[in-house]
XYZ file of C-alpha atoms in Angstrom:
573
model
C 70.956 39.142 242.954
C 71.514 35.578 241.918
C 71.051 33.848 245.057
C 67.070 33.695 245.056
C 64.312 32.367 242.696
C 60.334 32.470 242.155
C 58.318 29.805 240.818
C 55.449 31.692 239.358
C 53.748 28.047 238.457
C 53.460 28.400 242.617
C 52.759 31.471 243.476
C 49.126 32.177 244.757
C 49.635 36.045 244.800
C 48.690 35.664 248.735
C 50.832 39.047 248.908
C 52.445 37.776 252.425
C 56.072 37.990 250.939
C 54.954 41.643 249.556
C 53.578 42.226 252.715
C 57.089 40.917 255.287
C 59.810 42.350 252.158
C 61.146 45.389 254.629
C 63.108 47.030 251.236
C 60.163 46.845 248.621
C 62.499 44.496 247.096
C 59.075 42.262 245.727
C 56.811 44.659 244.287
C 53.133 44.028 242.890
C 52.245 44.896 238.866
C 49.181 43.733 237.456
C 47.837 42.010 240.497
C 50.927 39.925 240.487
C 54.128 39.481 242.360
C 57.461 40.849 241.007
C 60.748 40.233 242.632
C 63.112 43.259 241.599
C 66.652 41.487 242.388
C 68.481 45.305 242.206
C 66.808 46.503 245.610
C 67.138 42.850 247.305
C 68.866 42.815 250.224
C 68.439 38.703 250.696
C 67.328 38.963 254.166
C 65.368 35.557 253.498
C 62.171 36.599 255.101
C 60.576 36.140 252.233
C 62.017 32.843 251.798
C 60.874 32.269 255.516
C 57.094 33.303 254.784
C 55.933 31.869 251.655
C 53.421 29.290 252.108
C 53.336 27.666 248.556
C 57.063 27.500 248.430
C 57.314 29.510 245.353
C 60.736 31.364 246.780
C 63.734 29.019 245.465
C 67.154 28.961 246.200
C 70.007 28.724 243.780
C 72.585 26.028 244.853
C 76.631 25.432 244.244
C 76.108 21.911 245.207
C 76.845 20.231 242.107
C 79.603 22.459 241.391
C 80.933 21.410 244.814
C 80.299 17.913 243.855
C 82.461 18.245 240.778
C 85.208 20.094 242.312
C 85.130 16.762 244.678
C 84.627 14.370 242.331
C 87.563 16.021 239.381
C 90.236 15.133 242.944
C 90.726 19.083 243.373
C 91.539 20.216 246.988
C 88.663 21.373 248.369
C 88.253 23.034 252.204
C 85.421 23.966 253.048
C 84.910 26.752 255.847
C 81.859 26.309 258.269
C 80.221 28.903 259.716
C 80.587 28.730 263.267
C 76.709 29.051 263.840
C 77.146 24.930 263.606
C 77.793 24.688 267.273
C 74.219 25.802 268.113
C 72.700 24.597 265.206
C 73.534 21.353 265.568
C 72.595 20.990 269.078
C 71.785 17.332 268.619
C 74.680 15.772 267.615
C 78.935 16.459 268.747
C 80.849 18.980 266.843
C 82.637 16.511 265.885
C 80.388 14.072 264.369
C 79.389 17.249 261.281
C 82.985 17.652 260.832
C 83.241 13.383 260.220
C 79.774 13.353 257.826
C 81.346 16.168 255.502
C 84.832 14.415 255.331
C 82.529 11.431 254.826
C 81.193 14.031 251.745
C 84.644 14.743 250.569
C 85.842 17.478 251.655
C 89.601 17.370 252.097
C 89.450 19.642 255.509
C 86.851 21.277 257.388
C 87.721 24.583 258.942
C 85.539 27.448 260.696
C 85.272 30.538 259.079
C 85.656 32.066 262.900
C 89.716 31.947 261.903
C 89.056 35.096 259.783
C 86.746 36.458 262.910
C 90.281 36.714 264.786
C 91.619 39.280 262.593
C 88.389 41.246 261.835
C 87.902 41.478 265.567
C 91.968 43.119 265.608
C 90.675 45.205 263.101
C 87.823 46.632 265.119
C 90.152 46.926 267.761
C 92.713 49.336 265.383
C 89.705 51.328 264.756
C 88.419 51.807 268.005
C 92.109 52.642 269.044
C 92.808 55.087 266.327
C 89.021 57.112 267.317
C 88.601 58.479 264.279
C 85.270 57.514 263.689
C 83.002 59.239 265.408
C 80.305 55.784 265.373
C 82.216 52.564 264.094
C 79.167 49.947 262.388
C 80.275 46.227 261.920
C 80.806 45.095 258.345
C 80.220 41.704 259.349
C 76.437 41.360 258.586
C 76.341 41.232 254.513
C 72.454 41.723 254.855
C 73.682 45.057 256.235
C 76.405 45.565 254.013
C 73.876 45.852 251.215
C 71.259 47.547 252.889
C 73.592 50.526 253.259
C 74.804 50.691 250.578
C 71.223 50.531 248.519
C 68.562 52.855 250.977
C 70.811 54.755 253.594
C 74.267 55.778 251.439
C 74.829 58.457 254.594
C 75.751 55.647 257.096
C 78.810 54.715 254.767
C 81.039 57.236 257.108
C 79.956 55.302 259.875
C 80.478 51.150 258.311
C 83.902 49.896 259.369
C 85.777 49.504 256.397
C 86.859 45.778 257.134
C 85.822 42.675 255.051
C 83.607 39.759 256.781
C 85.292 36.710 258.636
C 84.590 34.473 255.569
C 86.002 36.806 253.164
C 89.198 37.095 255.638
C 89.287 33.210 256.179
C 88.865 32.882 252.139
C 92.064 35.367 251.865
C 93.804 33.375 254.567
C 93.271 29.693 253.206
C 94.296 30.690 249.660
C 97.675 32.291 251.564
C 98.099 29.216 252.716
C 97.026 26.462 250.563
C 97.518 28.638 246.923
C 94.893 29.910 244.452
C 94.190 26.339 243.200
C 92.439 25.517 246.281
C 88.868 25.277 246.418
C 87.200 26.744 249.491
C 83.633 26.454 249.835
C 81.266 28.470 252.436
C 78.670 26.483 254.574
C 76.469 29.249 256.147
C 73.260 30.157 257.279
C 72.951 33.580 255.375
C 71.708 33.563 252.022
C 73.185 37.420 251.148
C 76.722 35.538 251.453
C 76.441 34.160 248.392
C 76.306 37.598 246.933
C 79.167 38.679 248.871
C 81.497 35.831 248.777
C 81.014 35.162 244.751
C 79.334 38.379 242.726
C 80.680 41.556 244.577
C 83.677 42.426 242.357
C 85.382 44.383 245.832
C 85.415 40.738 247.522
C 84.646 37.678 245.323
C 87.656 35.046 243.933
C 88.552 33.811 247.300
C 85.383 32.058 248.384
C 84.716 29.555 245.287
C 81.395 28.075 246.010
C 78.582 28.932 248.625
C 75.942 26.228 250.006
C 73.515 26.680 253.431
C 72.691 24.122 256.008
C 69.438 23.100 254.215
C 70.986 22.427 251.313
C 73.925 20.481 253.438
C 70.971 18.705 255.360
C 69.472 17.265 251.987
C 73.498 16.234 250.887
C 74.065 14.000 254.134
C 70.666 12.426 253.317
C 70.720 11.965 249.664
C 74.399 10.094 250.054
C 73.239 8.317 253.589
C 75.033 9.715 255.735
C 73.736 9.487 260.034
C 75.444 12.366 261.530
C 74.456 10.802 264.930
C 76.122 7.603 263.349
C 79.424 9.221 262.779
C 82.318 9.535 264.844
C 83.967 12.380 266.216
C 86.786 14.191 264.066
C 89.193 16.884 265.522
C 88.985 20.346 263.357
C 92.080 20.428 261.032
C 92.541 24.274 262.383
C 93.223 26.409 265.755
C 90.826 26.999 268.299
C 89.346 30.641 267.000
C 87.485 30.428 270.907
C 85.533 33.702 271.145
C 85.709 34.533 267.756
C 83.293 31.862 267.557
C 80.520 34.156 269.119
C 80.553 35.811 266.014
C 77.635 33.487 264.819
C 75.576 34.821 268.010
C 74.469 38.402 268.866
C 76.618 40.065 271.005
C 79.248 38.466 270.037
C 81.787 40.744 268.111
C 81.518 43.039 271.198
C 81.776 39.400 273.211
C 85.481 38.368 271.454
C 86.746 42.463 271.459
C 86.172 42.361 274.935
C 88.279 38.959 275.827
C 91.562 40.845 274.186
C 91.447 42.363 277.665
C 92.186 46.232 275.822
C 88.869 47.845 276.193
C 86.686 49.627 273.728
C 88.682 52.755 274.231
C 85.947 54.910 275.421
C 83.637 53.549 272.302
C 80.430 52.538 274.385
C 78.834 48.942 272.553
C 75.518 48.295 271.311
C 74.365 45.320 269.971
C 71.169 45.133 267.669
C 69.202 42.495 266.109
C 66.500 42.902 263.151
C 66.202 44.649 260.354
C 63.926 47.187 261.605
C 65.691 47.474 264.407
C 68.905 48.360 262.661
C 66.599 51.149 260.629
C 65.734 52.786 263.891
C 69.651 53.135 264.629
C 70.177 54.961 261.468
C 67.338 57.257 262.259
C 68.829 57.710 265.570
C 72.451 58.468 264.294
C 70.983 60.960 261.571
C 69.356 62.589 264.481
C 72.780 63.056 266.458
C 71.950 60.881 268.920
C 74.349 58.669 269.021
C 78.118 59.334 269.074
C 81.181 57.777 269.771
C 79.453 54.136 269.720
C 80.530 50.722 268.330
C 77.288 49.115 267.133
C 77.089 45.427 266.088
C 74.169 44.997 264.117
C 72.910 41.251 262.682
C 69.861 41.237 260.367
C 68.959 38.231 261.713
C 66.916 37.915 265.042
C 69.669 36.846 267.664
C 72.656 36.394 264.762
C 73.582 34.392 262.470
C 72.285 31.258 264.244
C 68.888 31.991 262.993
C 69.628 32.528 259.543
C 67.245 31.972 257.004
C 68.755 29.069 255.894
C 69.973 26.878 258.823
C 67.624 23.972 258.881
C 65.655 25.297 261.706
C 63.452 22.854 261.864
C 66.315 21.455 264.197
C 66.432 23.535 266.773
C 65.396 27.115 267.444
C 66.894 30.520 267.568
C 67.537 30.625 271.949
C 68.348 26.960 272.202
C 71.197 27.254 269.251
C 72.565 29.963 271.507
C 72.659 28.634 274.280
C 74.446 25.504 272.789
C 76.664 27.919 270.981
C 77.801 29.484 273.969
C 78.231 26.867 275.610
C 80.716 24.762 273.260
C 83.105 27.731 272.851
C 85.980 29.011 274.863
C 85.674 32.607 276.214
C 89.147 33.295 275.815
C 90.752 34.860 272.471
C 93.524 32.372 270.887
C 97.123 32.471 270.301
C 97.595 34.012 266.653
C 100.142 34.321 264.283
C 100.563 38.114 262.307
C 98.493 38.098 259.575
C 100.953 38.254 256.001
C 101.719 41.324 254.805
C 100.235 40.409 251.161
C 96.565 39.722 253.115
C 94.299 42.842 252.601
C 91.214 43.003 255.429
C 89.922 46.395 253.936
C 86.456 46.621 252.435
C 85.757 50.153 251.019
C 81.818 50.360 250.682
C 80.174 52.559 247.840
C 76.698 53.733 247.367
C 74.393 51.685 245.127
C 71.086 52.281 245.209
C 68.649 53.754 242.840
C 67.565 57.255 242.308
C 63.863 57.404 243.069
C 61.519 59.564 241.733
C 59.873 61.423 245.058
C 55.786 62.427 244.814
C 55.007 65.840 245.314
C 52.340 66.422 248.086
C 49.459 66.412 245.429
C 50.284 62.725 244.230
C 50.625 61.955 247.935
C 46.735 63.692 248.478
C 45.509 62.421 245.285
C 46.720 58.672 245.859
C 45.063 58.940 249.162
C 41.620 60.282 248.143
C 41.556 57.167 245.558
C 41.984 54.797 248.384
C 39.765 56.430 250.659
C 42.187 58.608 252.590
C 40.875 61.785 252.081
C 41.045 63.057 256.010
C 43.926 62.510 258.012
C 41.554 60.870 260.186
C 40.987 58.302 257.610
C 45.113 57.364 257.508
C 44.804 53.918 259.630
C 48.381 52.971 259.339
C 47.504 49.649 259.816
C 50.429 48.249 258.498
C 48.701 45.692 256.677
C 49.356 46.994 253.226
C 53.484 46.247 254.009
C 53.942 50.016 254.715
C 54.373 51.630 258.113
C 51.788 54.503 257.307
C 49.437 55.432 254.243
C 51.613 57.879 253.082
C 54.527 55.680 252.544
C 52.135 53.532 250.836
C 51.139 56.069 248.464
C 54.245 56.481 247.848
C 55.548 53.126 246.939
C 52.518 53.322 244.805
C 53.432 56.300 242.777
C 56.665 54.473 242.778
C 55.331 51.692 240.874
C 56.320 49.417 244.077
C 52.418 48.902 245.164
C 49.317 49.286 243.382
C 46.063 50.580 244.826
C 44.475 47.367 245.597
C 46.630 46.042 248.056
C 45.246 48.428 251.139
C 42.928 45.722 253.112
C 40.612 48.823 254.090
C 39.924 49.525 250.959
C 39.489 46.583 249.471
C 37.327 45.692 252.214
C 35.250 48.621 251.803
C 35.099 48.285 248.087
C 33.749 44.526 248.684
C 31.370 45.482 251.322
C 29.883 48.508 248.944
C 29.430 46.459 245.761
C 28.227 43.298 247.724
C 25.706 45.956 249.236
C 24.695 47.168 245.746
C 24.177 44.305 244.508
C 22.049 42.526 247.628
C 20.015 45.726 247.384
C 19.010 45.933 243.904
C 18.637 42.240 242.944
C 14.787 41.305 242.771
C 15.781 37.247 244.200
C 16.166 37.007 248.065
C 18.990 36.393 249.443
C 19.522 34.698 252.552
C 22.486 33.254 254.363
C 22.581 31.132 257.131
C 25.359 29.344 259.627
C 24.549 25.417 260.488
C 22.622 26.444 263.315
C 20.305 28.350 260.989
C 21.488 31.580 262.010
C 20.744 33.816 260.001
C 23.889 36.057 258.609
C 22.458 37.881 255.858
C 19.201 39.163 254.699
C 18.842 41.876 251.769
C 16.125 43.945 250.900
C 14.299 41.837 248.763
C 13.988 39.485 251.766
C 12.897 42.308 254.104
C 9.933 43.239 251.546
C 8.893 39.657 251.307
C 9.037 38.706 255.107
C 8.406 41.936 256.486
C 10.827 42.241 258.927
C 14.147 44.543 258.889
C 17.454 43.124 258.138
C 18.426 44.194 262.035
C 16.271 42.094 263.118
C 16.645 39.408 260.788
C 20.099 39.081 262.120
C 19.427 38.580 265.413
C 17.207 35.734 264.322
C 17.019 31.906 263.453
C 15.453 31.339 259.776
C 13.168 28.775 261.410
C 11.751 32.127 263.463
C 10.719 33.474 260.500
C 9.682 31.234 257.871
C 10.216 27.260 257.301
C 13.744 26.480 257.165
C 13.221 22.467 256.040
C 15.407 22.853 252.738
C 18.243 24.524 254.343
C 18.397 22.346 257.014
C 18.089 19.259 254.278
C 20.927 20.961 252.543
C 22.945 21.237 255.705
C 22.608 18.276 256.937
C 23.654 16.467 253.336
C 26.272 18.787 252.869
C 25.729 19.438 249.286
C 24.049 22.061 247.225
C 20.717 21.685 245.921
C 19.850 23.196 242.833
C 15.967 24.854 241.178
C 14.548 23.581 244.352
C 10.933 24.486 244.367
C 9.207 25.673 248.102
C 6.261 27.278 248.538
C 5.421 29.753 251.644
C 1.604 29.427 252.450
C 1.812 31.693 255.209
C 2.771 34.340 253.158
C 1.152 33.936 250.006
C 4.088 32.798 248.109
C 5.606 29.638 245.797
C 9.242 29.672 244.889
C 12.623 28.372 243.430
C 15.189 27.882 245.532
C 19.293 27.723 244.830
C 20.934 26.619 247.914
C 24.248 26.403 247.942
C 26.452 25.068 250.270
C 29.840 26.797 251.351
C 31.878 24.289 252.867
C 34.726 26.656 253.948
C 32.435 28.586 255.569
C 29.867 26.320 256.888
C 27.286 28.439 255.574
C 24.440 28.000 252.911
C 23.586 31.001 250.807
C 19.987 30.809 249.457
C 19.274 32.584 246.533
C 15.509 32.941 246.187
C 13.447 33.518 243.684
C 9.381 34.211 244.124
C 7.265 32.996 241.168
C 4.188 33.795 243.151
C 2.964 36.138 239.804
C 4.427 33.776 237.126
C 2.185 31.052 238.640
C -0.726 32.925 239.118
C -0.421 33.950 235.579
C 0.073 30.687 234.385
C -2.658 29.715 236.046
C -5.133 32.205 234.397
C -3.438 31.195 231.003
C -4.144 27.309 231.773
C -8.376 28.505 232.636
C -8.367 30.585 229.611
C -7.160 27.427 227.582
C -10.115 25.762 229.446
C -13.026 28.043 228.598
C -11.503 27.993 224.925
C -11.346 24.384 224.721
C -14.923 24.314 226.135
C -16.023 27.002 223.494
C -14.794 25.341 220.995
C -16.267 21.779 221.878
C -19.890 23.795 222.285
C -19.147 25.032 218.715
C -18.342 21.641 217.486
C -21.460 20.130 219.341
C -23.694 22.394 217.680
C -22.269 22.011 214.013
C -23.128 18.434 214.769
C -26.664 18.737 215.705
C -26.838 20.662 212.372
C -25.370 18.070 210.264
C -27.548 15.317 211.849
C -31.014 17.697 211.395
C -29.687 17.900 207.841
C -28.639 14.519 207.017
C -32.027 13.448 208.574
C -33.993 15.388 206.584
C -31.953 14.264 203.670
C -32.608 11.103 204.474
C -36.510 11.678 204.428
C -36.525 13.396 201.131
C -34.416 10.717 199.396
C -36.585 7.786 200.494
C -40.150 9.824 199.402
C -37.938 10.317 195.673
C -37.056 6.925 195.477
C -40.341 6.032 195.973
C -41.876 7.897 193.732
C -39.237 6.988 190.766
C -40.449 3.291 191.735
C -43.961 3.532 191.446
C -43.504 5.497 187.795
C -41.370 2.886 186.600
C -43.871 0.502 187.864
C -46.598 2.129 185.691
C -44.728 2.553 183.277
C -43.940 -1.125 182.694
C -47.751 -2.140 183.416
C -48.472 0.070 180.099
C -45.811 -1.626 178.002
C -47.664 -4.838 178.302
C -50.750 -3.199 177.378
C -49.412 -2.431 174.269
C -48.528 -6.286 173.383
């Protein structure tokens, strides 16, 4: 809708925003967030809820800054929730700081409230309607006009008080004029600057928080700054318009009556819902409602710098500052049009027959009506709206915490039931907070049991509580069990979070044994083979010795013939 942003980079897909959205409006695809602008209603609750900050807003504050700066005229007109907001500080002293910003007047938007409350008034007094609802609210407006086109009959056909004090200050100052909108409501900017049956006479839009984060960036103390008059009339009880209760509040001070219209005054979105359903009912005739989408008005915006003050002080402040009486007024002009003709918007959407409804349900584990929780916790009042939305393509499956719990809890289960390693898990008291059936084989005792227990009960718990103690994992640790027989390697890892250690166990009882029959059977080898060896030795010694014997007796021999043999050569001389 051009007012709001996301920051994927941010987002954590935490779902709370999908969760609080009370149109659908952010939608999840993929296992991420998508924000469908078309269905937003800008309520800000999102905004409100996201923890990472991934929900922007769009700003006109550099556009307001260049009005200033190019010397154009620029008003701008404050929403009267100011008087509670800024409970800390005089009325006054906000006016100074944004003449101190530039502005060339500061007026309250509450001057328009004084004509939409005559308005109302006409209405009521002409009793056509048979239920008159307050326009005021843009949150409201859109709301309508996108999910519940049959209440159109019933919404007063009369433009907001910024729109009318837009329409006024142009009358007055000419087109050229630049009149910006400081407001808590983020749906104004829609409103005031994109809706083709109301935009041109409010040129720029910016909230409190953006205001806040102006006065600081240029310096400026509010409690430092003096008091300023408002360059306007009193609009007195027209100022109540920023509070709940008080349209009916300012009709009432014109001393005329409601002309037999009873009042009813209601705050929330859901809230407002529940009127609807009660008016399509027929229970509720001849009734001028004032509905706010905001918990006790406008004062508790979505943007209004809460961190301030909160919702009950800002009204009582509110109330306080203004006058209870309703003004002096001029006639509005002639060429100044209040109407506001409202026109249905909203998508045509694609309905589930009862078998999607079923079949969607089975998946998720809603196959009784017993089994329908409505929890809530999906985002969706019942399961069956949740199916729904999910046949819709506004949810997906996965985001039903039942389910997904029971989906966890079933696969965790498969898998600490089939995996041969033990698996224990215990608190840093050595509680013992899991225990699967390899660990009940081992141990012999049942996982019941187990849980009831201390792991020092059952076995010796000396690396967990080393790993406890240190705070850090230890990895291939090897312990041995004597008591039972057993030698293993140990993963313990520590959960911080959690303050848990998981130990994943593995017994290598077998894989040593058989190691240890592979290291004897190296043994006897070696040892056969070194008998072998000692023996072909003996052998070679017997042999070389009798070698040795027969060489000497030849040698001997040879001698003694060569002896003889010379002894008859001298014969022979």
């Amino acid at each position: 809708m051009g007012a709001i942003g996301f920051r994927k980079a941010k987002c954590k897909d935490c779902y709370k925003c999908v969760r609080l959205c009370p149109v659908k409006a952010i939608i999840t695809q993929e296992d991420h967030v998508k924000y469908v602008a078309s269905e937003c209603v800008l309520c800000g609750r999102c905004l409100e809820s996201c923890p990472q900050n991934a929900i922007t807003v769009f700003s006109d504050i550099d556009r307001v800054k260049t009005y200033i700066d190019s010397g154009e005229k620029v008003i701008a007109s404050l929403s009267p929730a100011y008087l509670g907001i800024y409970s800390d500080i005089e009325p006054g002293q906000l006016i100074e700081g944004l003449l101190q910003l530039g502005f060339d007047q500061v007026r309250e938007s509450a001057e328009g409230a004084i004509y939409v409350t005559n308005a109302y008034e006409q209405l009521m007094e002409e009793g056509r309607m048979d239920n008159i609802i307050t326009s005021v609210c843009p949150v409201i407006n859109q709301l309508v006009e996108n999910d519940y086109p049959d209440m159109i009959p019933f919404m007063a056909p009369v433009v907001s008080p910024v729109i009318a004090h837009g329409k006024l200050l142009k009358e007055e100052f000419g087109d050229s004029v630049k009149i910006v909108s400081i407001s808590p409501c983020l749906a104004e900017t829609v409103e005031d600057q994109k809706d083709p049956r109301t935009k041109g006479y409010i040129d720029a839009v910016i909230n409190f928080d953006q205001l806040n984060g102006w006065f600081r960036e240029k310096g400026i103390s509010l409690k430092d700054c003096r008091q300023w008059r408002h360059d306007r009339i009193n609009p007195q009880i027209n100022g109540a318009y920023a509070a709940n209760g008080g349209i009916s509040m300012a009709i009432h001070a014109k001393g005329k009556g409601t002309y037999g219209y009873q009042t009813l005054c209601v705050n929330g979105l859901d809230a407002c819902r529940e009127v609807f359903s009660s008016i399509r009912k027929g229970e509720i005739h001849h009734c001028f409602i004032e509905l706010n989408s905001c918990d006790q008005g406008c004062i508790n915006g979505p943007v209004t710098g809460k961190s301030q003050t909160n919702r009950f002080k800002a009204k009582l402040t509110l109330m306080g500052r203004i006058m209870r009486d309703f003004p002096e007024y001029a006639p509005i002009p002639d060429s100044i049009d209040l109407s506001r003709p409202f026109k249905e918007t909203g998508k045509t959407v694609k309905m589930p027959e009862e078998k999607d409804i079923r079949r969607i349900l089975t998946i998720i584990g809603k196959d009784t009506a017993e089994k329908e929780l409505n929890c809530g916790a999906c985002g969706f009042p019942t399961c069956r709206e949740k199916a729904i939305a999910v046949y819709q393509g506004k949810s997906n499956i996965q985001m039903c915490i039942p389910y997904m719990y029971e989906n966890a809890r079933y696969l965790s289960d498969v898998i600490l039931s089939v995996t041969p390693s033990l698996v224990i898990i215990v608190d840093e008291q050595l509680r013992i907070r899991e225990f699967n059936n390899a660990a009940e084989v081992k141990f012999n005792i049942s996982r019941e049991e187990a849980l009831k227990s201390y792991l020092y009960e059952i076995v010796d718990s000396e690396s967990f509580q080393e790993v406890i103690q240190e705070k850090h994992s230890r990895i291939n640790l090897r312990v041995d069990y004597p008591s039972y027989h057993m030698k293993t390697i140990q993963n313990l890892i520590y959960v911080r979070e959690q303050g848990v250690v998981i130990g994943i166990i593995r017994d290598i009882t077998q894989e040593e044994e058989k190691k240890a029959r592979r290291y004897q059977l190296k043994i006897e080898a070696v040892n056969s083979a070194q008998k072998v060896i000692d023996k072909q030795m003996m052998v070679a010694q017997e042999i070389a010795g009798l070698l040795g014997e027969t060489t000497a007796e030849t040698k001997m021999t040879l001698t003694r013939l060569r002896d003889r043999l010379l002894e008859d050569g001298e014969d022979v001389k």
